[in-house]
Amino acid sequence: MNLIDRVMDVWELQQLTQRTVEHLTMFAIALIVASIVGVMVGVIVYRRFRVATVLFNVLNIAETIPTLALLVLLLPLLGLGMKPTIVTSIIYSILPIARNTYTGLTSVDKEHIFVAEALGLSDSEILRKVRFPLALPLIAGGIRIALVFTMGVVTLGGLIAAGGLGAPLQTGIQLYDKDIIIVTGLWVGLLALVLDSVAGMIEHRLEVNRDGTR
Amino acid sequence: MTSRRLFDKIQGITISHVTKKYGSIYAVRDVSLDVIGGELLVLIGPSGSGKTTPLRMVNRLIEPDEGSISIDGQDIRGHDPVTLRRNMGYVIQQIGLFPHMSVRENIGLIPRLEGWPRDDINARVDELLSLVALPPEVFSKRYPQELSGGQQQRVGLARALAMDPPILLMDEPFGALDPILRMQLQDEFARVKGELGKTILFVTHDIEESFKLGDRIAIMRDASLDQVGTADELIFHPESAFVADIVDANKKYKHVDTMCVGDVAYALDDDYLLDGRMDGKDALSSMHENDIEVALAMEGGEIIGLVNALSLYRDAQGRLRDHAFEPLIFDANDSLSAALSEMKAHGISMAVVTSRDGQPTGMISMNETLLRLV
Ligand SMILES: Nc1ncnc2c1ncn2[C@@H]1O[C@H](COP(=O)(O)OP(=O)(O)OP(=O)(O)O)[C@@H](O)[C@H]1O
Ligand SMILES: [Mg+2]
């Protein structure tokens, strides 16, 4: 059997097209929700500085719990499958996004803030029109970190019957089928690489735009 | 949020016994100053003498520890700071255009927040860009980093004027520019200032600039106000050696009859000399890089003509020489009064100064020179 046939074999037997769709669906839901929540948390924390320390400490603790442990911990609450996988991804991803949002908002050049005040922008206008847009490259950087986490957690979801590309990997390991492991493994790696480069391009583009040269 | 228009034309700003202390250092100490409606009042003094502080007090960026400020008799503490600031334009030395907004967005920012219709904003931005001599079709879509320093400064002024505020606060707006460009912008500003009819508080280090633009000049020293008056009052009746030294009577020319063109010219360096045969676009980028707006097209040591960056932005096709226009040229030893009357007769405000062998060495500005005559 030649190489292409062996790859096609695995692809069809393991229903990799459908698995990929499942995988990317979980990935997209998790990342989108995490981005919205993460940015919101970052903004709230920026507005109420005292909340910041507490909240970041809590999220830091969540971050140190091993992924697998968190997945298992959520089982009694959410059962098996996609739900705990997505929730775990979100919990992991909020911290980097929120942290970068907060850092981005607070590290805007004082000069710009001063000018905005002098022109007569209110605090919330400064946040919307100056701080937030200037923080976008850092926020995008946070989302990019979250993207890598999410890809990992979603793959682990295979262990708790979440479907996605973790499932055939799981099968491959149990059957000790090298073909399945290699084809699925490489495919997951390739997907992660492509998604990360797209995110990297967006991040870079934002950075360039912040400099005003496009 | 939208904000009320507080005043149309103002009678005056009264700064009354203001004091501001940082730790044990006084930024200003018991300063009282009346700004008359419609005038341009210059605040001048050495670095750290307390020029910026009163300016920032007027729009409540700094609140005085003691004393008060009122506009048309009304204490400014009665106004919401955001509303107050939208009724004043503010231009700073560091320019401070927002890097993530185009020229149009920078200038239109406050009108947009005020909820103006888009068409009105666009029309206003175009009008303001034309006022500061930047063709809107070339510049409105650019980003600040694509502009030279002089162009950014013009946009900063346009932004300050967006709401047509009756009061303008300017903190060393031309401080960072090349001398010839500064002279040009000062000339332009002196022109628009008359048209605008605004009350302007203007901080500078540069006594020449204060003579040129100021209706009155206030001299700051060590957090206190030393003397306020017109240029002539300060020159002829200085109340202290410090004031006499700052206005240094020699800086005004008493004997125009005996002076020659070379005495008042600004030196030209090599950046200003471009080869007339070079491509118009290359010439423009070189001028842009050196942050200059006029240059001389030269060929074989001869002056072909004067070129203007702003007209090259509109059209830089072909060679530089095709865009040059003939300047007035004076020898450095020519009589100044004769040169000025010739410029006046031609309606030209700038002329080229050459050395005996015909090499360009400098430029003179008619307005600037006239203003410095007693
Ligand atoms: N926020 C501040 N904290 C501490 N000291 C300050 C602060 N702002 C101003 N000062 C001090 O107050 C004095 C007056 O400041 P101000 O900015 O008004 O001076 P200036 O004449 O505008 O100076 P420059 O010519 O350098 O712009 C200076 O000695 C300055 O160091
Ligand atoms: Mg200052």
CSV table of C-alpha atoms in Angstrom, one decimal, chain B residues 80-282:
chain,number,residue,atom,x,y,z
B,80,ASP,CA,-17.2,70.7,33.9
B,81,PRO,CA,-13.6,70.1,32.8
B,82,VAL,CA,-14.5,68.1,29.7
B,83,THR,CA,-16.9,70.8,28.5
B,84,LEU,CA,-14.4,73.5,29.3
B,85,ARG,CA,-11.7,71.7,27.3
B,86,ARG,CA,-14.0,71.2,24.3
B,87,ASN,CA,-14.4,75.0,24.3
B,88,MET,CA,-10.6,75.5,24.0
B,89,GLY,CA,-8.1,74.3,21.5
B,90,TYR,CA,-4.8,72.9,22.8
B,91,VAL,CA,-1.6,72.5,20.8
B,92,ILE,CA,1.5,71.0,22.3
B,93,GLN,CA,5.1,70.8,21.2
B,94,GLN,CA,5.2,67.1,21.1
B,95,ILE,CA,2.3,67.3,18.7
B,96,GLY,CA,0.5,64.2,20.1
B,97,LEU,CA,-1.4,63.0,17.2
B,98,PHE,CA,-3.0,59.6,17.8
B,99,PRO,CA,-1.0,57.0,15.9
B,100,HIS,CA,-4.0,54.8,15.3
B,101,MET,CA,-6.1,57.5,13.7
B,102,SER,CA,-5.7,59.0,10.2
B,103,VAL,CA,-5.3,62.7,9.8
B,104,ARG,CA,-9.1,62.9,9.2
B,105,GLU,CA,-9.9,60.9,12.3
B,106,ASN,CA,-7.5,62.9,14.4
B,107,ILE,CA,-9.0,66.2,13.4
B,108,GLY,CA,-12.6,65.0,13.4
B,109,LEU,CA,-12.3,63.2,16.8
B,110,ILE,CA,-14.1,65.7,19.0
B,111,PRO,CA,-16.8,66.6,16.4
B,112,ARG,CA,-17.4,62.8,16.1
B,113,LEU,CA,-17.8,62.5,19.9
B,114,GLU,CA,-20.1,65.5,19.7
B,115,GLY,CA,-22.3,63.6,17.4
B,116,TRP,CA,-21.9,65.7,14.3
B,117,PRO,CA,-23.2,64.2,11.0
B,118,ARG,CA,-20.4,62.5,9.0
B,119,ASP,CA,-20.7,65.0,6.1
B,120,ASP,CA,-20.3,67.9,8.4
B,121,ILE,CA,-17.2,66.4,10.0
B,122,ASN,CA,-15.7,65.7,6.5
B,123,ALA,CA,-16.5,69.2,5.4
B,124,ARG,CA,-15.0,70.7,8.5
B,125,VAL,CA,-11.8,68.5,8.3
B,126,ASP,CA,-11.3,69.6,4.6
B,127,GLU,CA,-11.8,73.2,5.6
B,128,LEU,CA,-9.3,73.0,8.4
B,129,LEU,CA,-6.7,71.2,6.3
B,130,SER,CA,-6.9,73.9,3.7
B,131,LEU,CA,-6.6,76.5,6.4
B,132,VAL,CA,-3.3,75.0,7.5
B,133,ALA,CA,-2.1,74.6,3.9
B,134,LEU,CA,-2.4,70.9,3.6
B,135,PRO,CA,-4.3,69.7,0.5
B,136,PRO,CA,-7.1,67.5,2.0
B,137,GLU,CA,-7.1,65.1,-1.0
B,138,VAL,CA,-3.4,64.3,-0.3
B,139,PHE,CA,-3.3,64.3,3.5
B,140,SER,CA,-6.7,63.4,5.0
B,141,LYS,CA,-6.1,59.6,4.7
B,142,ARG,CA,-2.5,59.6,5.9
B,143,TYR,CA,-1.4,58.4,9.3
B,144,PRO,CA,0.7,60.6,11.6
B,145,GLN,CA,3.9,58.5,11.0
B,146,GLU,CA,3.6,59.3,7.3
B,147,LEU,CA,3.8,63.0,7.9
B,148,SER,CA,6.9,65.2,8.4
B,149,GLY,CA,7.2,67.1,11.6
B,150,GLY,CA,5.9,70.3,10.1
B,151,GLN,CA,2.9,68.6,8.7
B,152,GLN,CA,2.1,66.9,12.0
B,153,GLN,CA,2.3,70.3,13.6
B,154,ARG,CA,-0.2,71.7,11.1
B,155,VAL,CA,-2.6,68.8,11.7
B,156,GLY,CA,-2.2,69.4,15.5
B,157,LEU,CA,-3.3,73.0,15.0
B,158,ALA,CA,-6.2,71.9,12.7
B,159,ARG,CA,-7.3,69.5,15.4
B,160,ALA,CA,-7.2,72.2,18.1
B,161,LEU,CA,-9.4,74.3,15.8
B,162,ALA,CA,-12.0,71.6,15.1
B,163,MET,CA,-14.7,72.9,17.4
B,164,ASP,CA,-13.9,76.5,16.5
B,165,PRO,CA,-13.1,77.3,20.1
B,166,PRO,CA,-12.9,80.9,21.2
B,167,ILE,CA,-9.8,80.2,23.2
B,168,LEU,CA,-6.6,78.6,22.0
B,169,LEU,CA,-3.8,77.3,24.3
B,170,MET,CA,-0.5,76.7,22.5
B,171,ASP,CA,2.6,75.3,24.3
B,172,GLU,CA,5.7,75.8,22.2
B,173,PRO,CA,4.0,74.6,19.1
B,174,PHE,CA,6.9,75.4,16.7
B,175,GLY,CA,9.6,74.5,19.2
B,176,ALA,CA,10.9,71.4,17.5
B,177,LEU,CA,11.0,72.6,13.9
B,178,ASP,CA,13.9,73.5,11.7
B,179,PRO,CA,14.4,77.3,11.7
B,180,ILE,CA,13.3,78.0,8.2
B,181,LEU,CA,10.2,75.8,8.6
B,182,ARG,CA,9.5,77.5,11.9
B,183,MET,CA,9.7,80.8,10.2
B,184,GLN,CA,7.3,79.7,7.6
B,185,LEU,CA,4.8,78.3,10.1
B,186,GLN,CA,5.0,81.4,12.2
B,187,ASP,CA,4.3,83.5,9.1
B,188,GLU,CA,1.3,81.3,8.3
B,189,PHE,CA,0.1,81.4,11.8
B,190,ALA,CA,0.4,85.1,12.1
B,191,ARG,CA,-1.9,85.3,9.0
B,192,VAL,CA,-4.5,82.8,10.2
B,193,LYS,CA,-4.5,84.2,13.7
B,194,GLY,CA,-5.9,87.5,12.4
B,195,GLU,CA,-8.6,85.6,10.5
B,196,LEU,CA,-9.5,83.5,13.5
B,197,GLY,CA,-10.1,86.3,16.0
B,198,LYS,CA,-9.4,84.0,18.9
B,199,THR,CA,-8.0,84.7,22.4
B,200,ILE,CA,-4.7,82.9,22.4
B,201,LEU,CA,-2.3,82.0,25.3
B,202,PHE,CA,1.0,81.0,23.7
B,203,VAL,CA,4.1,79.6,25.5
B,204,THR,CA,7.5,79.9,23.9
B,205,HIS,CA,11.2,80.0,24.7
B,206,ASP,CA,11.9,82.1,21.7
B,207,ILE,CA,11.9,85.9,22.1
B,208,GLU,CA,11.8,86.4,18.3
B,209,GLU,CA,8.7,84.3,18.1
B,210,SER,CA,7.1,86.3,20.8
B,211,PHE,CA,7.8,89.6,19.1
B,212,LYS,CA,6.5,88.2,15.9
B,213,LEU,CA,3.2,86.7,17.1
B,214,GLY,CA,2.5,88.3,20.5
B,215,ASP,CA,0.2,91.2,21.1
B,216,ARG,CA,1.6,91.3,24.6
B,217,ILE,CA,4.3,89.4,26.3
B,218,ALA,CA,4.4,88.1,29.9
B,219,ILE,CA,7.8,87.3,31.2
B,220,MET,CA,8.1,84.4,33.8
B,221,ARG,CA,11.0,83.9,36.1
B,222,ASP,CA,11.3,81.4,38.9
B,223,ALA,CA,7.5,80.6,39.1
B,224,SER,CA,6.6,84.3,39.2
B,225,LEU,CA,5.5,86.8,36.7
B,226,ASP,CA,8.1,89.5,36.2
B,227,GLN,CA,6.5,91.9,33.7
B,228,VAL,CA,3.7,92.0,31.2
B,229,GLY,CA,3.5,94.4,28.3
B,230,THR,CA,3.8,95.0,24.5
B,231,ALA,CA,7.2,94.3,22.9
B,232,ASP,CA,8.0,98.0,22.8
B,233,GLU,CA,7.1,98.5,26.5
B,234,LEU,CA,9.3,95.7,27.5
B,235,ILE,CA,12.2,96.9,25.3
B,236,PHE,CA,12.0,100.6,26.3
B,237,HIS,CA,10.8,100.2,29.9
B,238,PRO,CA,12.1,97.0,31.3
B,239,GLU,CA,11.5,96.9,35.0
B,240,SER,CA,14.4,94.6,35.7
B,241,ALA,CA,17.7,93.6,34.3
B,242,PHE,CA,16.3,90.2,33.8
B,243,VAL,CA,13.6,91.5,31.5
B,244,ALA,CA,16.0,93.8,29.7
B,245,ASP,CA,18.3,90.8,29.1
B,246,ILE,CA,15.5,88.6,27.7
B,247,VAL,CA,14.1,91.2,25.3
B,248,ASP,CA,17.7,92.3,24.6
B,249,ALA,CA,17.0,95.4,22.7
B,250,ASN,CA,19.6,94.5,20.1
B,251,LYS,CA,17.3,91.8,18.9
B,252,LYS,CA,15.1,94.5,17.4
B,253,TYR,CA,16.8,96.4,14.6
B,254,LYS,CA,17.0,100.0,15.2
B,255,HIS,CA,18.9,101.1,12.1
B,256,VAL,CA,17.2,99.4,9.1
B,257,ASP,CA,18.9,101.9,6.8
B,258,THR,CA,22.3,100.7,7.6
B,259,MET,CA,21.5,97.0,7.5
B,260,CYS,CA,22.0,94.6,4.7
B,261,VAL,CA,20.0,91.5,3.7
B,262,GLY,CA,22.7,89.1,5.1
B,263,ASP,CA,22.1,90.4,8.6
B,264,VAL,CA,18.7,89.0,8.9
B,265,ALA,CA,18.9,85.9,6.7
B,266,TYR,CA,18.4,82.4,8.0
B,267,ALA,CA,21.2,80.1,6.9
B,268,LEU,CA,20.5,77.4,4.4
B,269,ASP,CA,22.1,74.1,4.7
B,270,ASP,CA,22.7,71.4,2.1
B,271,ASP,CA,19.3,69.8,2.7
B,272,TYR,CA,17.8,72.8,1.0
B,273,LEU,CA,19.8,72.4,-2.2
B,274,LEU,CA,18.4,69.8,-4.7
B,275,ASP,CA,19.5,68.9,-8.2
B,276,GLY,CA,17.0,70.3,-10.6
B,277,ARG,CA,17.4,67.2,-12.8
B,278,MET,CA,16.3,64.8,-10.2
B,279,ASP,CA,12.9,63.1,-10.3
B,280,GLY,CA,10.1,65.3,-8.7
B,281,LYS,CA,9.0,62.4,-6.5
B,282,ASP,CA,12.5,61.7,-5.2
